[in-house]
CSV table of C-alpha atoms (C1' of nucleotides) in Angstrom, one decimal:
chain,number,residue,atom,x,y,z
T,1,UNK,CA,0.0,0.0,0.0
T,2,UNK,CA,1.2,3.7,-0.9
T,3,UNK,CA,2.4,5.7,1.7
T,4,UNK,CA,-0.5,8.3,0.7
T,5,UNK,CA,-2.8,5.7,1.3
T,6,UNK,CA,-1.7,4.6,4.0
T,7,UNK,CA,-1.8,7.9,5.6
T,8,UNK,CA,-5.6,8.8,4.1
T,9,UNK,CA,-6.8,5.7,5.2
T,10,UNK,CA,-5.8,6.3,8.6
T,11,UNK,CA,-7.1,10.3,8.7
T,12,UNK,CA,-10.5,8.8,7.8
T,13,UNK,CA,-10.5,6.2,10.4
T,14,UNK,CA,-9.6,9.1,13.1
T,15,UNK,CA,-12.4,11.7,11.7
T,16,UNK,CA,-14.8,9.1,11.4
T,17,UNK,CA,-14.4,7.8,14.8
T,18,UNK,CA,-14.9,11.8,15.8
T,19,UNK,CA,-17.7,12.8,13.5
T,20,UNK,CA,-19.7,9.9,14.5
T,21,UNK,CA,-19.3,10.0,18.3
T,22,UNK,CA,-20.5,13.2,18.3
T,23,UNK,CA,-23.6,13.1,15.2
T,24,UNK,CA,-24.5,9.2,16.1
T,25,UNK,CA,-23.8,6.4,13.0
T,26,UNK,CA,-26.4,8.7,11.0
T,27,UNK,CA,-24.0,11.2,10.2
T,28,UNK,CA,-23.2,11.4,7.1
T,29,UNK,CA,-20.0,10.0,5.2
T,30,UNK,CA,-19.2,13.4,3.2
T,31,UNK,CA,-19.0,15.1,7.0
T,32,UNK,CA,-16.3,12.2,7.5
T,33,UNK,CA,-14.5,13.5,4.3
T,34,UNK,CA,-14.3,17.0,4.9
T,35,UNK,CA,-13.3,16.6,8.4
T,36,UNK,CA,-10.6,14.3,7.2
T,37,UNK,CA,-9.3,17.0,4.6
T,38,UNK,CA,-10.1,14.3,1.4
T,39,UNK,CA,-12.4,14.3,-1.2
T,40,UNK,CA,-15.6,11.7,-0.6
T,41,UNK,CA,-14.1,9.6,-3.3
T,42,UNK,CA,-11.5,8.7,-1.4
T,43,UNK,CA,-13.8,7.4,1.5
T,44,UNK,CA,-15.5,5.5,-0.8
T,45,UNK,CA,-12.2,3.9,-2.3
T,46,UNK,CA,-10.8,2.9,1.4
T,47,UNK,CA,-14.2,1.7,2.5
T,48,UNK,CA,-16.5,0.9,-0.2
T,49,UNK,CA,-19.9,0.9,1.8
T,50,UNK,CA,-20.5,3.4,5.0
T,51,UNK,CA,-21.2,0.2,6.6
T,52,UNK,CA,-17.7,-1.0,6.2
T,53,UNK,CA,-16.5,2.0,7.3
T,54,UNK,CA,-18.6,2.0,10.7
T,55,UNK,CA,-17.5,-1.6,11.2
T,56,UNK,CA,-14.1,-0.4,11.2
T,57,UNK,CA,-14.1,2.1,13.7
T,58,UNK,CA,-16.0,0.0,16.0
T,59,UNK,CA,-13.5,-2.8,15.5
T,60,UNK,CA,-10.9,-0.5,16.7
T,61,UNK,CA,-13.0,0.8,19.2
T,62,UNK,CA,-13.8,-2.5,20.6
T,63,UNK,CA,-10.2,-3.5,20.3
T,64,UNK,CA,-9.2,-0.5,22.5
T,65,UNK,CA,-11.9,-1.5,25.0
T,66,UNK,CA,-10.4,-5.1,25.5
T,67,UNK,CA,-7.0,-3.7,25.9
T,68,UNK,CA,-8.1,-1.5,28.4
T,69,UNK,CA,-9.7,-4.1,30.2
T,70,UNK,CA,-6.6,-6.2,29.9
T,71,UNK,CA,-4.6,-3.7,32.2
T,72,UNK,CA,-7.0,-3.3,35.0
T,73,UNK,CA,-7.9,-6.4,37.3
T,74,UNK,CA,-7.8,-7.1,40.8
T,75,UNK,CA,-10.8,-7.0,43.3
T,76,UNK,CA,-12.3,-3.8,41.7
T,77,UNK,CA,-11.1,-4.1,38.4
T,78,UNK,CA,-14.5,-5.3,36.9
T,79,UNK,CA,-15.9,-2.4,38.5
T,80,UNK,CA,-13.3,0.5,37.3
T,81,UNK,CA,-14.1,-0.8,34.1
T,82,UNK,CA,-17.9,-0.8,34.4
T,83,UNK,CA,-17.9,2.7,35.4
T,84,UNK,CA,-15.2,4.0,32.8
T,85,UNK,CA,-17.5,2.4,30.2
T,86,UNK,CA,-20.3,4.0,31.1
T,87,UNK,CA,-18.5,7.2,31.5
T,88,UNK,CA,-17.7,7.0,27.8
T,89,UNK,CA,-21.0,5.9,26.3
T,90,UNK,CA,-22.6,9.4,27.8
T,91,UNK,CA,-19.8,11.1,25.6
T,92,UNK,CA,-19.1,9.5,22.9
T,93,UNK,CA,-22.1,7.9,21.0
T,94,UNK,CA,-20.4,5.9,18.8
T,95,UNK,CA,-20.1,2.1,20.5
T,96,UNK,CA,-23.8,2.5,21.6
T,97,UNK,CA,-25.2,3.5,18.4
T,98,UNK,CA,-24.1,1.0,16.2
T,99,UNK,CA,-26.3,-2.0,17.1
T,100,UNK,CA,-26.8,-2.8,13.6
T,101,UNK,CA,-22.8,-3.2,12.4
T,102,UNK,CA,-21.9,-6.3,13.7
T,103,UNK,CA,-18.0,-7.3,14.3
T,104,UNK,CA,-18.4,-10.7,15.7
T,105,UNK,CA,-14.2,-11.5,16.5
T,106,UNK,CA,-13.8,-7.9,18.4
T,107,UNK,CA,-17.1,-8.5,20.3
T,108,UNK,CA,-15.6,-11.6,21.4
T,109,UNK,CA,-12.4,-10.1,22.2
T,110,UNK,CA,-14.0,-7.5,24.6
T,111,UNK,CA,-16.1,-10.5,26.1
T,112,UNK,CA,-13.1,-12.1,27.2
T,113,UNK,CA,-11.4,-9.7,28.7
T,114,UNK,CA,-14.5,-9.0,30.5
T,115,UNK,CA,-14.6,-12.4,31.5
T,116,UNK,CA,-11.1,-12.4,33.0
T,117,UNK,CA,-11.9,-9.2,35.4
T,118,UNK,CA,-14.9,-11.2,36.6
T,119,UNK,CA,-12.9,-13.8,37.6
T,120,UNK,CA,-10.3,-12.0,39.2
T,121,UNK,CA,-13.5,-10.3,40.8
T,122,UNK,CA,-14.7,-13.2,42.1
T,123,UNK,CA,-11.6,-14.8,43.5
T,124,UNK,CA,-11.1,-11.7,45.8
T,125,UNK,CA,-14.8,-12.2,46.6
T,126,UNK,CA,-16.0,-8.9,45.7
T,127,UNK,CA,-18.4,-10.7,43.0
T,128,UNK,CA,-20.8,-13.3,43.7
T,129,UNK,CA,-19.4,-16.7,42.1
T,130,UNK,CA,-22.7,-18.1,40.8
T,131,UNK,CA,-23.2,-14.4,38.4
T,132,UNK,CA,-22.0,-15.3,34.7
T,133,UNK,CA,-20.3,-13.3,32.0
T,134,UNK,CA,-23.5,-13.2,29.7
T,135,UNK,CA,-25.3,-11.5,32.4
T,136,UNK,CA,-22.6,-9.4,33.0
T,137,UNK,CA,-22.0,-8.3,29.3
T,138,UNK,CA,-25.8,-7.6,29.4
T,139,UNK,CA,-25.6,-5.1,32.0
T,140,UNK,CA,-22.5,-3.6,30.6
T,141,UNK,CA,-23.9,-2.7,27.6
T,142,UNK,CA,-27.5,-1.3,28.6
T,143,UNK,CA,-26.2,0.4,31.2
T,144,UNK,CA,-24.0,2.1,28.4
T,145,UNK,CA,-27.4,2.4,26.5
T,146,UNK,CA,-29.1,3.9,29.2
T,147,UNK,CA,-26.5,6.5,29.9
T,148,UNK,CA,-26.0,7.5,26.3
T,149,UNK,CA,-29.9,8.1,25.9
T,150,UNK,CA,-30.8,9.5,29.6
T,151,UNK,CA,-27.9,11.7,29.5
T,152,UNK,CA,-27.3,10.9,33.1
T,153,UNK,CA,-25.3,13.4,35.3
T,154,UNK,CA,-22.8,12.5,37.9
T,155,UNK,CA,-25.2,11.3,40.8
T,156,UNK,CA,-27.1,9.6,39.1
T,157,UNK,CA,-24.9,7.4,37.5
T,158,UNK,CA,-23.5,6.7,40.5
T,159,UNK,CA,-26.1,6.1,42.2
T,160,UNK,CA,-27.5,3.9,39.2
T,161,UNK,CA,-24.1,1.6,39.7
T,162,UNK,CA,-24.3,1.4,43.1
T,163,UNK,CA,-27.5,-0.5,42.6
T,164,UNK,CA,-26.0,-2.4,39.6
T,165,UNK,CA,-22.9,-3.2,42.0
T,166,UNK,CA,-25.0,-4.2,44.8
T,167,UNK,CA,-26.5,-6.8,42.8
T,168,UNK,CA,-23.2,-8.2,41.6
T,169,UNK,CA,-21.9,-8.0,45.0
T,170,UNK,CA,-21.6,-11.4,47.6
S,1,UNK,CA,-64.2,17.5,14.3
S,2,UNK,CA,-65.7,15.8,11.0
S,3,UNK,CA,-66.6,11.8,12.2
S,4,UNK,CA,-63.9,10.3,8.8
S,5,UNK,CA,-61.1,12.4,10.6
S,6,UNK,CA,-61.6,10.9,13.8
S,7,UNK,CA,-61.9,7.7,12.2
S,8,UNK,CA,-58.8,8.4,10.2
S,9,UNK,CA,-56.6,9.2,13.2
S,10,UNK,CA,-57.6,6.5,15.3
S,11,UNK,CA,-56.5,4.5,12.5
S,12,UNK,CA,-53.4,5.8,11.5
S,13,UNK,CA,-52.2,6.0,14.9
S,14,UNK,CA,-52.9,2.1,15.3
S,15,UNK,CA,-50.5,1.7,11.8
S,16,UNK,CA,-48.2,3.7,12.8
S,17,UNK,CA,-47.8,1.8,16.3
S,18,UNK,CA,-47.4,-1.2,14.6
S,19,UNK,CA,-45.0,-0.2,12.0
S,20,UNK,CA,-42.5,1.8,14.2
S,21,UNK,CA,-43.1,-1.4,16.4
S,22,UNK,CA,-41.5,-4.1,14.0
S,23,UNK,CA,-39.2,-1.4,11.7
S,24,UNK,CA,-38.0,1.1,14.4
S,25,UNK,CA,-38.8,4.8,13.8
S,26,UNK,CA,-36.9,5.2,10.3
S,27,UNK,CA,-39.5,3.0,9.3
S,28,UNK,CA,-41.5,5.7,6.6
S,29,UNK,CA,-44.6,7.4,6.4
S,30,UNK,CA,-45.4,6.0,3.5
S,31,UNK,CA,-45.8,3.0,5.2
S,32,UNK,CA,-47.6,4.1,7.8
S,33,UNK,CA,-49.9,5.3,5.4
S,34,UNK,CA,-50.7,1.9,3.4
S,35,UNK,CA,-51.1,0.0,6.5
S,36,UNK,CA,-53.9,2.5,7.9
S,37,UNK,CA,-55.6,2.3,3.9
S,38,UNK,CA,-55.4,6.1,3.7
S,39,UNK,CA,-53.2,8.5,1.0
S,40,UNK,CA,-49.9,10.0,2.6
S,41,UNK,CA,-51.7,13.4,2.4
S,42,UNK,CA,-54.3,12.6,5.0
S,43,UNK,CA,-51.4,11.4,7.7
S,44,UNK,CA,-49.7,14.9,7.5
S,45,UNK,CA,-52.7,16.7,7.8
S,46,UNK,CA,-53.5,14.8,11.1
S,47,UNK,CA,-50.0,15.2,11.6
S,48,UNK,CA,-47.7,17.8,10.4
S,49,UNK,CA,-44.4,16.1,10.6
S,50,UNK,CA,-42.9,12.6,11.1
S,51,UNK,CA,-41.9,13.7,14.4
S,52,UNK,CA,-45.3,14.9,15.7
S,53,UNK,CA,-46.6,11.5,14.6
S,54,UNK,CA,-44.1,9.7,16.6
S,55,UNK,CA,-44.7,12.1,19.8
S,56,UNK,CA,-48.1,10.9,19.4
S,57,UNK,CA,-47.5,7.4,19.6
S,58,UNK,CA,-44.9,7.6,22.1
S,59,UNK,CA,-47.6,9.8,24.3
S,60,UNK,CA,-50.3,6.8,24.0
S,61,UNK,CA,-47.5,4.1,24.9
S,62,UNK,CA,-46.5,6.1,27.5
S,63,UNK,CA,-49.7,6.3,29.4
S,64,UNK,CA,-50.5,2.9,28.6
S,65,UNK,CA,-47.3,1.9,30.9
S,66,UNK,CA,-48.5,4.3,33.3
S,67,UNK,CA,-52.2,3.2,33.7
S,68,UNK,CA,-50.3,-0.4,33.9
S,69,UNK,CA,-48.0,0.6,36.6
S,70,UNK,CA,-51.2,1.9,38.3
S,71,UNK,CA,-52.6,-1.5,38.4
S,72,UNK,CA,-50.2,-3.3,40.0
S,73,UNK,CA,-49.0,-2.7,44.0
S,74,UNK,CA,-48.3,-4.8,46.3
S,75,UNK,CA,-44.7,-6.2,47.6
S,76,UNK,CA,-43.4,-7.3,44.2
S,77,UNK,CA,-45.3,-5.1,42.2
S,78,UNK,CA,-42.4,-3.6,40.9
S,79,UNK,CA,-40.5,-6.3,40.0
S,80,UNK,CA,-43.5,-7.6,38.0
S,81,UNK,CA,-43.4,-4.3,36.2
S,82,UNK,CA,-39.9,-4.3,35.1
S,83,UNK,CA,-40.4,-8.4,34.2
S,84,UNK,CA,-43.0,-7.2,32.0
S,85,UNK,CA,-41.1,-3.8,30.0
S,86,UNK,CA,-38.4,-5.7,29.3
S,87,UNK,CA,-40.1,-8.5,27.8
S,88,UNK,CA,-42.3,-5.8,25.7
S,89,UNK,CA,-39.0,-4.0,25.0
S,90,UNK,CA,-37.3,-7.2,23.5
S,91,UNK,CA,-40.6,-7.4,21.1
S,92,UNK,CA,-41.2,-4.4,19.9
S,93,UNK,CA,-38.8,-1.3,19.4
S,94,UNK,CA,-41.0,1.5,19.6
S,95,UNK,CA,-40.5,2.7,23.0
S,96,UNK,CA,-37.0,2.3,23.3
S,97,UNK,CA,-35.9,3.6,19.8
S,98,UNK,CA,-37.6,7.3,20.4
S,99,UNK,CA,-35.1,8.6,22.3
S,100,UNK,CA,-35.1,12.1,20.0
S,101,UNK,CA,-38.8,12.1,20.5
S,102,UNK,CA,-39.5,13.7,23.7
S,103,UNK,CA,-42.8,14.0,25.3
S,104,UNK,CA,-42.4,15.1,29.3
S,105,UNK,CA,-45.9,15.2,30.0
S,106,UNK,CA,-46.4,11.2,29.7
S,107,UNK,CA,-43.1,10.6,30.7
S,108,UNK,CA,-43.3,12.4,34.7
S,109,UNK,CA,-46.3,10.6,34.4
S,110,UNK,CA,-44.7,7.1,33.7
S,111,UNK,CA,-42.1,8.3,36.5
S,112,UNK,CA,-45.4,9.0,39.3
S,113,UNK,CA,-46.3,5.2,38.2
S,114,UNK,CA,-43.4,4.0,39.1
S,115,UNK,CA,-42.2,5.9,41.8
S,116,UNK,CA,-45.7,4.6,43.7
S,117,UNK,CA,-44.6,0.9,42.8
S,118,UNK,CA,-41.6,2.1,44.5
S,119,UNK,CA,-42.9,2.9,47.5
S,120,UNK,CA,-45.0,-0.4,48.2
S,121,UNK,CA,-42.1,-2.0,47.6
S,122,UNK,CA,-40.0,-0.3,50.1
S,123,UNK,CA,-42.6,-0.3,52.8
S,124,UNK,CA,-43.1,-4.4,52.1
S,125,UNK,CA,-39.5,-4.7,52.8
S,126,UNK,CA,-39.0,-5.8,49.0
S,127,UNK,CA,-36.5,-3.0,48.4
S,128,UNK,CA,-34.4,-1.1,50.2
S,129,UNK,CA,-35.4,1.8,52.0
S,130,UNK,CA,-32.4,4.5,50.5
S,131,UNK,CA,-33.2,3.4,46.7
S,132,UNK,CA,-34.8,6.6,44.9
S,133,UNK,CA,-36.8,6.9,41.9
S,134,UNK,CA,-34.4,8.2,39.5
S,135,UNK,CA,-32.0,4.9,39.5
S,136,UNK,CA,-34.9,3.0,39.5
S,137,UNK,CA,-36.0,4.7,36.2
S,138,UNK,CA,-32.4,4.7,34.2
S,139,UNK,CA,-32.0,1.5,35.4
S,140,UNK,CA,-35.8,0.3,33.5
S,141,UNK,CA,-34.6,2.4,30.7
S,142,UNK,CA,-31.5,0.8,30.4
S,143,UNK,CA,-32.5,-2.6,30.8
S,144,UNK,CA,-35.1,-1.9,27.9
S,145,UNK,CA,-32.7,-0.7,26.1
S,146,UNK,CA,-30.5,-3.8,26.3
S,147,UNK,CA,-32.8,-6.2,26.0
S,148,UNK,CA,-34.2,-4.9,22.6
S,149,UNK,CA,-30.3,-4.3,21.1
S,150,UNK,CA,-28.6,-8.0,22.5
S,151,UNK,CA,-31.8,-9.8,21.6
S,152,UNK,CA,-31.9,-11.6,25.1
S,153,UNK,CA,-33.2,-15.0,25.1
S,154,UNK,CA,-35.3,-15.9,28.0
S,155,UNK,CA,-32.8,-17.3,30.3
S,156,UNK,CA,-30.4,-14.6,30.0
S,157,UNK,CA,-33.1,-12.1,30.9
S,158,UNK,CA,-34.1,-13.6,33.9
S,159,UNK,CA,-30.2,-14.2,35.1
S,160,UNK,CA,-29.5,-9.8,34.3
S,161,UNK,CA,-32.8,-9.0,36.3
S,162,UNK,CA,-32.1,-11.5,39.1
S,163,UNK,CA,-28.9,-9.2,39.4
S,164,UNK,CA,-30.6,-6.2,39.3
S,165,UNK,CA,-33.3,-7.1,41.7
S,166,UNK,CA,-30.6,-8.6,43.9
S,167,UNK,CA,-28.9,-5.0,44.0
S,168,UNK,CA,-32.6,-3.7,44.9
S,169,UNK,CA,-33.4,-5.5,47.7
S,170,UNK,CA,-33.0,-5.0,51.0
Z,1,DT,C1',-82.0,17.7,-0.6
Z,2,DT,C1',-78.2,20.6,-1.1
Z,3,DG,C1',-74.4,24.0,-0.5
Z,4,DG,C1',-70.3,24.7,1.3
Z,5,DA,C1',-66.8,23.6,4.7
Z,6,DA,C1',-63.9,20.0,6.1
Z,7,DA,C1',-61.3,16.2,4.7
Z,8,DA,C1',-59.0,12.9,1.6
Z,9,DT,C1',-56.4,12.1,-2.4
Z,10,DG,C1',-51.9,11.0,-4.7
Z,11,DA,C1',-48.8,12.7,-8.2
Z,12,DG,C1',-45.2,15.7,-7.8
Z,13,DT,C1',-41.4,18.6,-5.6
Z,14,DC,C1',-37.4,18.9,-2.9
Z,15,DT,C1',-33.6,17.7,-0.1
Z,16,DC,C1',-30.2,14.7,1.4
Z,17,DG,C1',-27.0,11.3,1.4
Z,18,DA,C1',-24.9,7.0,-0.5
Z,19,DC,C1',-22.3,5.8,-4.1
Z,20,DT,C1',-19.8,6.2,-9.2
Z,21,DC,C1',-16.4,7.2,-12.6
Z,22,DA,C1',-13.9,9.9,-16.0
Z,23,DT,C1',-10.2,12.7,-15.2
Z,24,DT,C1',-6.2,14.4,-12.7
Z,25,DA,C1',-2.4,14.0,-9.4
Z,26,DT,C1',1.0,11.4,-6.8
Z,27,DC,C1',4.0,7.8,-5.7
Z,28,DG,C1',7.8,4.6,-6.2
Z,29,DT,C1',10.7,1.9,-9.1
Z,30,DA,C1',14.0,1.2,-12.8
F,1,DT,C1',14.4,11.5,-14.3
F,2,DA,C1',10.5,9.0,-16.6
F,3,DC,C1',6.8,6.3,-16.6
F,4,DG,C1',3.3,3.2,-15.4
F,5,DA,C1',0.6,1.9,-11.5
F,6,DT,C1',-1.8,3.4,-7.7
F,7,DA,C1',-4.6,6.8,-5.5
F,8,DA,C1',-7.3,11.1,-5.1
F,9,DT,C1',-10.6,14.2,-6.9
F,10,DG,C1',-15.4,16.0,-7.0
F,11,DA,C1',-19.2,16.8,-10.1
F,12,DG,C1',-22.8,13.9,-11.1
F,13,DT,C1',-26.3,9.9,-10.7
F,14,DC,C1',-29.6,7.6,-8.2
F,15,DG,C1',-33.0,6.3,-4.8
F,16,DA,C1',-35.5,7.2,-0.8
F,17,DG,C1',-38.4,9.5,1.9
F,18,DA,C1',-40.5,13.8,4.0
F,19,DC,C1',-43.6,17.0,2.8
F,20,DT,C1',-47.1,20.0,-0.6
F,21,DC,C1',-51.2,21.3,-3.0
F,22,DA,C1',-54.6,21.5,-6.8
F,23,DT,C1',-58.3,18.6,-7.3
F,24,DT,C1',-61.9,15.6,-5.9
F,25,DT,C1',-64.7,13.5,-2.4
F,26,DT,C1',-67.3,13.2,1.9
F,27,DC,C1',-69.8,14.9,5.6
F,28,DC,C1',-73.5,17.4,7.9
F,29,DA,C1',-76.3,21.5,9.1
F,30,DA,C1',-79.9,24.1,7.5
DNA sequence: TTGGAAAATGAGTCTCGACTCATTATCGTA
DNA sequence: TACGATAATGAGTCGAGACTCATTTTCCAA
């Protein structure tokens, strides 16, 4: 791959990733260009529907997620994580949004990881050992749903985790 | 107003329910229209925009939950009432998809519904006593959410309530 | 019954956004 | 450097869907 195209390819993926964090998946791909600085062309030649494009940021955004989760662990790891995420999804719209784009291997990815800090979670007790990962990934991601469209402040999510937490707790 | 125009509405407002229901609120008009056997002309003059149309659904769903709520009481009233959104939620998108849409009216009313099935619950000894009505809310609105984006199976519902209701009680 | 107001009709307009492709520019190799 | 391959450009096509309005139909009060 050119060096240009290398480089294009890579402006998109960054002004993508901003455009539709802030505007939802429904923003529109020429947006994408002009923040980028190409022509909408040059979208279309990198990723040749808007869905591919989508799926690739949320790859890498999922990717991120799941290395983020790899560094934390411990007792309260599951739960730093829990409320980073939800943290994120009142900001950015982006990993909420896209229900529809589905990118089954970094899904996966992200659902390990998540398994791992419920283990560790469990071993030092602070999580019941008969909850499950599915249950947990459930929560994870409406509580990120719920956040995005409640546009919760401070307290409340707090106060909403706590309960969450409670739950989860032995 | 003329008796065909009250006919009319009734009718497109039934359509539309079901076709935001099973297509989500991009779902069109147009749609809308065929399924209530009138021309497109006659929805917009009962209802000016696509947005004013969805209000008006969202307002009868809304109340519908509420006059529901108002029904059920007792110890685990509220737990039946959560049971019984997110089930509705996993079915049928309408509610959860309008999050542009915003009607406060119905909605504070929704909140009084709940926040009564709150308090029955608290003084049963079902739920704690320093659980407010706020988390209780983001916490329904987040579970619909999930549930209607992961496609839960039934299982998997019951095990992310279980944790929910876990962190609710006392 | 009938006249006119209210309502319905549906073909047509308009906007917006995904996507194309002939042309032009740029890169990297020989 | 020169040149062919690769990439970028952006005006243009296309379809979809919200909304309009001149015309026709229906209701109902007198």
């Amino acid at each position: 791959m050119r060096a240009d195209a290398q480089r294009n390819r890579e402006r998109i993926l960054d002004a993508a990733e901003e455009v539709f964090a802030h505007h939802g998946a429904s923003a529109s791909t020429e947006e994408v260009a002009r923040l980028a600085g190409v022509a909408i062309g040059t979208v279309f030649r990198h990723f040749p529907t808007k869905d591919d494009l989508l799926a690739a940021i949320l790859k890498r955004l999922l990717a991120r997620l799941a290395e983020d989760a790899a560094t934390l662990g411990g007792a309260d790891g599951l739960h730093v994580f829990f409320r980073r995420l939800v943290e994120q999804a009142a900001a950015k719209r982006t990993v909420v949004d896209l229900a529809g784009v589905s990118v089954p291997a970094a899904l996966s990815q992200l659902g390990e990881a998540v398994g791992e800090l419920l283990g560790q979670a469990q071993a030092a007790g602070t999580v019941r050992g008969d909850v499950r990962r599915p249950e947990v990934m459930a929560l994870l991601v409406s509580l990120c749903q719920g956040a995005l469209q409640g546009g919760w402040d401070a307290k409340l999510q707090e106060r909403t985790l706590a309960v969450v937490f409670a739950g989860l707790a032995a």
